Coordinates of C-alpha atoms in Angstrom, one line a residue:
Chain A
X27 CA 5.6 10.9 11.6
X28 CA 8.5 8.9 10.0
X29 CA 9.4 10.3 6.7
X30 CA 10.4 7.5 3.7
X31 CA 12.8 8.8 0.9
X32 CA 13.7 7.1 -1.7
X33 CA 16.4 7.5 -4.3
X34 CA 16.3 8.3 -7.1
X35 CA 12.7 9.2 -8.2
X36 CA 13.2 7.7 -11.6
X37 CA 15.8 5.9 -13.6
X38 CA 16.5 4.6 -17.0
X39 CA 17.9 0.8 -17.6
X40 CA 18.2 -1.2 -20.3
X41 CA 16.9 -4.9 -20.6
X42 CA 19.8 -7.3 -18.6
X43 CA 21.0 -4.2 -16.2
X44 CA 21.2 -4.7 -12.7
X45 CA 19.7 -1.6 -10.7
X46 CA 19.3 -0.6 -6.8
X47 CA 16.9 1.5 -5.1
X48 CA 17.4 3.1 -2.0
X49 CA 14.9 4.2 0.5
X50 CA 16.0 6.1 3.8
X51 CA 14.0 6.4 6.9
X52 CA 13.8 9.6 8.9
X53 CA 14.3 7.5 12.3
X54 CA 15.0 4.1 12.9
X55 CA 12.3 1.5 11.9
X56 CA 14.6 -2.0 12.5
X57 CA 13.4 -4.1 9.5
X58 CA 9.8 -2.8 9.3
X59 CA 10.3 -2.2 5.5
X60 CA 8.4 -3.6 2.8
X61 CA 9.1 -3.1 -0.8
X62 CA 6.0 -3.3 -3.7
X63 CA 5.9 -3.0 -7.6
X64 CA 2.9 -0.9 -9.1
X65 CA 2.4 -1.3 -13.0
X66 CA 0.5 1.5 -14.4
X67 CA -3.5 1.4 -13.5
X68 CA -2.7 -2.0 -11.4
X69 CA -2.7 -2.6 -7.5
X70 CA 0.4 -2.7 -6.0
X71 CA 2.1 -6.4 -5.7
X72 CA 4.1 -7.0 -2.6
X73 CA 7.9 -8.1 -3.2
X74 CA 9.6 -8.0 -0.3
X75 CA 8.8 -8.0 3.9
X76 CA 11.0 -7.3 6.8
X77 CA 13.7 -5.4 4.5
X78 CA 15.0 -8.7 3.0
X79 CA 12.2 -11.3 2.9
X80 CA 10.8 -12.5 -0.3
X81 CA 7.3 -13.0 -0.6
X82 CA 6.3 -16.4 -2.2
X83 CA 6.2 -16.5 -6.0
X84 CA 8.4 -13.5 -6.0
X85 CA 11.5 -14.5 -8.4
X86 CA 15.2 -14.6 -6.9
X87 CA 16.2 -11.6 -9.0
X88 CA 14.5 -9.5 -6.5
X89 CA 16.6 -8.7 -3.0
X90 CA 16.4 -6.4 -0.1
X91 CA 18.6 -5.6 2.6
X92 CA 19.2 -3.2 5.3
X93 CA 18.3 -2.1 8.6
X94 CA 17.9 1.0 10.8
X95 CA 17.4 3.8 8.5
X96 CA 19.2 3.0 5.4
X97 CA 17.6 0.0 2.7
X98 CA 18.0 -1.0 -0.6
X99 CA 15.8 -2.8 -3.4
X100 CA 18.1 -4.7 -6.0
X101 CA 17.1 -6.2 -9.4
X102 CA 18.6 -8.2 -11.3
X103 CA 18.8 -8.5 -15.0
X104 CA 16.0 -6.7 -15.5
X105 CA 13.3 -7.7 -17.6
X106 CA 10.3 -5.8 -19.8
X107 CA 7.9 -6.8 -17.1
X108 CA 9.9 -5.1 -14.2
X109 CA 9.7 -2.1 -15.7
X110 CA 7.4 -0.1 -13.0
X111 CA 7.1 2.1 -9.9
X112 CA 8.5 0.8 -7.1
X113 CA 7.7 1.8 -3.4
X114 CA 8.9 1.2 0.1
X115 CA 6.9 1.4 3.2
X116 CA 7.6 1.3 6.6
X117 CA 5.5 -0.8 9.5
X118 CA 7.6 0.2 12.6
X119 CA 4.9 3.2 13.8
X120 CA 1.5 4.9 12.9
X121 CA 1.2 6.6 10.6
X122 CA 2.3 3.9 8.3
X123 CA 4.2 5.7 5.7
X124 CA 5.6 5.2 2.2
X125 CA 8.6 6.5 -0.1
X126 CA 7.2 8.7 -3.2
X127 CA 8.0 6.1 -5.6
X128 CA 11.1 5.2 -8.1
X129 CA 9.9 4.8 -11.7
X130 CA 12.2 2.3 -13.6
X131 CA 11.8 3.3 -17.5
X132 CA 13.2 1.6 -20.3
X133 CA 16.9 3.2 -21.9
Chain B
X28 CA -5.7 -18.6 -2.5
X29 CA -6.3 -15.0 -0.9
X30 CA -8.9 -12.6 -3.1
X31 CA -9.4 -9.6 -2.4
X32 CA -12.5 -7.4 -4.1
X33 CA -13.0 -3.4 -3.1
X34 CA -16.3 -2.0 -4.5
X35 CA -18.6 1.2 -3.4
X36 CA -16.7 3.6 -5.4
X37 CA -18.6 6.2 -6.9
X38 CA -18.7 10.1 -7.7
X39 CA -19.8 12.0 -4.7
X40 CA -20.5 15.5 -3.7
X41 CA -18.3 17.2 -1.6
X42 CA -19.5 16.8 1.9
X43 CA -21.3 13.5 1.1
X44 CA -20.8 9.8 2.2
X45 CA -19.4 6.5 0.7
X46 CA -19.2 3.4 2.3
X47 CA -16.3 1.4 0.7
X48 CA -16.6 -2.4 0.8
X49 CA -13.8 -4.9 0.7
X50 CA -14.7 -8.9 0.1
X51 CA -12.4 -11.2 1.1
X52 CA -11.7 -15.0 0.2
X53 CA -8.9 -17.6 1.1
X54 CA -8.6 -16.2 4.6
X55 CA -10.3 -14.9 7.9
X56 CA -10.6 -10.9 7.5
X57 CA -11.2 -11.2 11.5
X58 CA -7.8 -12.8 12.1
X59 CA -5.9 -10.8 10.1
X60 CA -4.6 -7.3 9.9
X61 CA -6.7 -5.3 7.4
X62 CA -5.5 -2.1 5.7
X63 CA -7.0 0.5 3.7
X64 CA -4.5 2.8 1.2
X65 CA -5.2 5.3 -1.3
X66 CA -3.6 6.9 -4.2
X67 CA -4.7 10.2 -5.6
X68 CA -4.3 10.7 -9.4
X69 CA -1.0 10.4 -10.7
X70 CA 0.1 10.2 -6.9
X71 CA 2.2 7.7 -4.3
X72 CA 0.5 5.6 -2.6
X73 CA -1.3 6.7 1.3
X74 CA -1.8 5.0 4.2
X75 CA -5.5 5.5 5.3
X76 CA -6.6 2.9 7.9
X77 CA -6.1 -0.5 9.5
X78 CA -8.2 -2.5 11.8
X79 CA -6.1 -5.5 14.1
X80 CA -8.3 -8.5 14.7
X81 CA -8.5 -7.5 18.1
X82 CA -10.4 -4.9 16.8
X83 CA -8.1 -1.6 17.7
X84 CA -8.5 0.8 14.8
X85 CA -5.8 3.7 13.4
X86 CA -6.3 6.4 10.7
X87 CA -4.1 8.7 9.2
X88 CA -4.9 12.4 10.5
X89 CA -6.0 13.7 7.5
X90 CA -9.4 11.6 7.6
X91 CA -9.9 11.0 11.8
X92 CA -13.5 11.9 12.7
X93 CA -14.5 11.5 9.2
X94 CA -14.0 7.9 8.1
X95 CA -14.2 4.4 10.3
X96 CA -13.1 1.1 9.1
X97 CA -14.9 -1.8 10.1
X98 CA -15.5 -5.9 9.2
X99 CA -18.5 -8.2 9.2
X100 CA -17.2 -11.2 10.4
X101 CA -20.0 -13.3 9.0
X102 CA -19.4 -12.0 5.7
X103 CA -15.9 -11.8 5.7
X104 CA -15.8 -8.2 4.5
X105 CA -14.1 -5.3 5.7
X106 CA -15.6 -1.6 5.4
X107 CA -14.3 1.9 5.2
X108 CA -17.3 4.4 6.0
X109 CA -16.3 8.0 4.7
X110 CA -18.1 11.0 5.8
X111 CA -17.9 14.7 4.7
X112 CA -15.8 14.0 1.6
X113 CA -13.8 16.0 0.5
X114 CA -11.9 16.9 -3.2
X115 CA -9.0 15.9 -1.5
X116 CA -10.4 12.4 -0.8
X117 CA -10.2 11.6 -4.9
X118 CA -8.4 8.5 -5.2
X119 CA -8.3 4.7 -5.9
X120 CA -8.5 3.0 -2.5
X121 CA -7.2 -0.2 -2.1
X122 CA -7.8 -2.8 0.8
X123 CA -4.6 -5.0 1.7
X124 CA -4.0 -7.5 4.2
X125 CA -0.9 -8.6 6.1
X126 CA 1.3 -6.5 8.7
X127 CA 3.1 -5.4 5.4
X128 CA 0.2 -5.3 3.1
X129 CA 1.0 -8.7 1.7
X130 CA -2.0 -9.2 -0.3
X131 CA -3.9 -6.4 -2.0
X132 CA -7.1 -5.7 -4.1
X133 CA -7.8 -4.4 -7.3
X134 CA -9.1 -1.2 -6.0
X135 CA -11.9 1.0 -6.1
X136 CA -12.5 4.3 -7.6
X137 CA -13.6 7.5 -5.9
X138 CA -14.2 10.6 -6.9
X139 CA -15.5 14.2 -4.9
X140 CA -16.5 16.4 -7.0
X141 CA -19.4 19.0 -7.5

């Protein structure tokens, strides 16, 4: 199985900050990487697919990059609605696997 | 507009069975890649199963032989038949569509407990 490791597991940031979350795959997955946002009690929402492609309707403050084993999700100008938990997921092989999540909290 | 609505979650005893449904609108289930993903209380996301448009299916190891993914083309609905349920199957179950899980339903709660 491909292990997905996110870092950090949590972070505190202020409104207006820019943050970066890292996701590392235990083996190469090309660009078969998606990012999701989940708020408490809600379903996950897709933000990015194929490592760097923004889903329709997702604001351009979200951006993704990377290929192979190392990936990043960046969020610029954090707003109150961006405080949530973020997950990466590989869809290169089975079983599909998620990172453990990164909780973004208000400082 | 793509919409997914799960139902069928309940409290069930260990060893019991349950069938989850995911009613889709705005697209055709049988033409798309459909998945089930679950989330145990306070935990992260765990992929469970997928069915391809061609009918191929895959499962995570912990549910192989116990869960079956299927679809009803006329009803445009995805299912997850869950047998021999265990306490560790307790979770919110989500259906999702797209290879990258582009769209998700709101989830349905499954609790396995005596």
